[in-house]
XYZ file of C-alpha atoms in Angstrom:
215
model
C -12.185 12.959 -2.174
C -10.382 11.063 -4.600
C -7.022 10.910 -2.694
C -3.756 8.401 -4.122
C -1.056 7.122 -1.131
C 2.820 6.847 -2.265
C 4.886 5.847 0.102
C 7.669 2.621 0.076
C 6.097 -1.093 1.366
C 6.293 -0.819 5.003
C 5.930 3.055 5.203
C 2.048 2.767 6.688
C 0.262 3.549 3.873
C -2.069 1.094 4.865
C -3.118 2.254 8.081
C -3.515 6.087 7.211
C -5.630 4.599 4.444
C -7.816 2.801 6.712
C -8.663 6.112 8.979
C -9.188 8.250 6.074
C -11.697 5.451 4.005
C -14.288 5.680 7.587
C -13.335 9.642 8.441
C -14.504 10.212 5.104
C -16.795 6.831 3.719
C -14.742 6.547 0.739
C -13.594 3.128 -0.118
C -9.862 2.231 0.756
C -8.766 0.437 -2.603
C -5.338 -1.107 -2.059
C -4.165 -3.173 -4.669
C -1.842 -5.483 -2.704
C -4.706 -6.621 -0.916
C -7.049 -7.426 -3.971
C -3.154 -9.501 -5.024
C -3.157 -11.604 -2.731
C -6.482 -11.997 -2.186
C -6.444 -13.693 -6.012
C -3.747 -15.285 -5.011
C -5.290 -16.933 -1.821
C -8.046 -18.021 -4.103
C -5.804 -19.341 -6.565
C -7.661 -17.662 -8.912
C -5.437 -17.176 -12.587
C -4.800 -13.488 -12.487
C -3.207 -14.696 -8.334
C -1.190 -17.411 -10.112
C 0.300 -14.752 -12.420
C 1.092 -12.226 -9.786
C 2.249 -14.900 -7.166
C 5.213 -15.371 -9.626
C 6.187 -11.706 -9.181
C 5.191 -11.053 -5.622
C 7.071 -14.060 -4.072
C 10.765 -12.161 -6.164
C 9.750 -8.935 -4.579
C 9.002 -7.990 -8.061
C 6.230 -5.491 -8.963
C 3.157 -7.056 -10.555
C 3.126 -6.598 -14.573
C 0.955 -3.088 -15.267
C -1.581 -5.313 -17.484
C -2.841 -7.140 -14.514
C -3.076 -4.174 -11.993
C -4.720 -1.744 -14.369
C -7.195 -4.100 -14.923
C -7.932 -4.684 -11.540
C -7.961 -1.215 -10.532
C -10.138 -0.111 -13.255
C -12.824 -2.912 -12.653
C -12.522 -1.520 -8.990
C -13.008 2.282 -9.519
C -16.123 1.757 -11.756
C -18.307 0.179 -8.915
C -21.034 2.212 -7.369
C -19.766 2.880 -4.250
C -16.411 4.320 -5.399
C -18.673 7.514 -7.021
C -17.974 9.644 -4.304
C -14.293 9.300 -4.026
C -11.917 6.657 -3.296
C -8.614 5.940 -1.872
C -5.970 4.332 -3.943
C -3.158 2.172 -1.636
C -0.031 0.900 -3.490
C -1.114 2.652 -7.304
C 0.012 3.919 -9.681
C 3.681 2.523 -8.420
C 5.209 4.003 -12.161
C 4.266 6.785 -14.455
C 2.612 4.236 -17.143
C 0.351 3.551 -14.746
C 0.118 7.200 -13.658
C -0.729 7.555 -16.985
C -3.179 5.041 -17.473
C -4.784 5.886 -14.014
C -5.106 9.487 -15.796
C -6.914 8.205 -19.157
C -9.594 5.864 -16.551
C -10.232 8.880 -14.796
C -11.171 10.508 -18.117
C -13.331 8.100 -19.050
C -15.482 8.425 -15.951
C -15.417 12.008 -15.605
C -13.303 11.737 -12.773
C -9.778 13.495 -11.624
C -7.237 12.750 -8.509
C -7.898 15.677 -5.672
C -4.439 14.912 -4.019
C -1.249 12.812 -3.757
C -0.042 11.992 -0.201
C 3.383 10.636 0.021
C 4.454 9.070 3.511
C 8.031 8.902 3.557
C 9.855 6.891 6.270
C 14.095 6.063 6.200
C 14.811 3.120 4.419
C 16.378 1.690 7.601
C 13.262 1.975 9.417
C 11.197 0.649 7.249
C 13.662 -2.731 6.912
C 13.354 -3.190 11.093
C 9.393 -2.453 10.634
C 8.816 -5.132 8.279
C 11.268 -7.665 8.451
C 10.207 -7.862 11.848
C 6.928 -8.899 11.197
C 5.154 -12.120 12.022
C 1.468 -13.429 10.814
C -0.480 -16.039 12.305
C -0.818 -19.043 9.655
C -3.983 -19.294 10.887
C -6.214 -16.485 12.088
C -4.004 -13.808 10.472
C -3.126 -11.656 13.048
C -0.116 -9.678 13.284
C 2.883 -9.708 15.823
C 6.375 -7.713 15.720
C 9.875 -9.158 17.485
C 10.388 -5.932 18.730
C 7.244 -3.838 18.717
C 4.278 -6.274 19.136
C 5.988 -9.587 20.313
C 3.571 -12.399 21.022
C 3.642 -13.637 25.109
C 5.267 -16.920 23.409
C 7.659 -17.235 20.417
C 6.177 -18.303 17.256
C 2.797 -18.761 18.864
C 0.091 -16.334 18.517
C -1.384 -14.528 21.338
C -5.375 -14.545 19.571
C -5.543 -18.389 19.066
C -2.905 -20.496 19.225
C -1.954 -20.761 16.021
C 1.875 -20.751 14.554
C 3.531 -17.848 13.689
C 5.131 -17.284 10.134
C 7.453 -14.592 8.199
C 5.907 -13.575 4.899
C 8.304 -14.652 1.933
C 7.599 -10.485 0.784
C 9.073 -10.157 4.496
C 12.418 -11.334 4.650
C 15.405 -8.964 5.029
C 16.035 -9.690 1.655
C 13.178 -9.564 -0.321
C 12.425 -5.821 1.706
C 15.505 -4.691 0.516
C 14.812 -5.399 -3.102
C 11.208 -4.490 -2.968
C 12.858 -1.058 -1.612
C 15.175 -0.450 -4.425
C 12.681 -1.305 -6.920
C 10.235 1.039 -5.621
C 13.284 3.710 -5.353
C 13.973 3.367 -8.999
C 10.485 3.305 -10.197
C 8.479 5.569 -7.809
C 10.504 8.418 -7.858
C 9.565 9.462 -11.166
C 6.382 9.406 -9.861
C 6.274 11.879 -6.871
C 8.039 14.227 -9.878
C 5.099 13.541 -12.173
C 2.551 14.667 -9.361
C 4.899 17.380 -7.658
C 4.978 18.950 -11.983
C 0.725 18.472 -11.374
C 0.642 20.252 -8.544
C -0.939 17.618 -6.568
C 1.466 16.100 -4.306
C 1.826 16.765 -0.220
C 4.728 15.081 1.294
C 4.105 13.925 4.728
C 7.213 12.719 6.755
C 5.969 9.346 9.124
C 6.301 9.374 12.800
C 6.790 6.967 15.001
C 3.593 7.009 16.478
C 0.838 6.773 14.363
C -1.891 9.026 15.689
C 1.047 11.780 15.001
C 1.260 10.400 11.386
C -2.553 10.504 11.338
C -2.450 14.263 12.408
C 0.039 15.231 9.627
C -2.083 13.549 6.975
C -4.995 15.650 8.239
C -3.050 18.905 8.341
C -1.500 17.950 5.054
C -5.157 17.644 3.633
C -6.428 21.084 5.181
C -8.082 19.520 7.679
C -7.125 20.555 11.349
């Protein structure tokens, strides 16, 4: 099974992707994770990407396409994969079609997880991450026992640059402007299925499975 997950930043794509990856034993490919790893390791690619990510802008196509092509060519993707955070634009979708054609593969379904912007803003701007162990908290939904201190290791909690309210608003604007045409692109190909994100993660998972024809 080869799937694409669409949805604005903070719509819960990553959580659903992890579940589907385990359920179907296919790799979950998150361009965001790969880029953040490169940023953390200060690779050339990471340095280039960081300039864009810190401003809430999308990383240029040529960088992202190079990463994705390399990843889906690997052995563990032969029986399928799940793309999360890619493609984001028509140009990327067309580049992906070309890459898959070369590999003799095609996308089976595109899931679009929809969540209202105001809900996403609340989710993301309230997120806090531990500098030491990477544990994730939320000022409303999962507050730490002591403000600013990680429950897991006692490390300092901080707000990621791309979780700051102004940056989130900018990311949502960019997402809607650039990704709406993608939704139309996959709809025209008969691959798109819309899933409405629920309050509870398990309820969204049920909707996802229903969209894939699995009860």
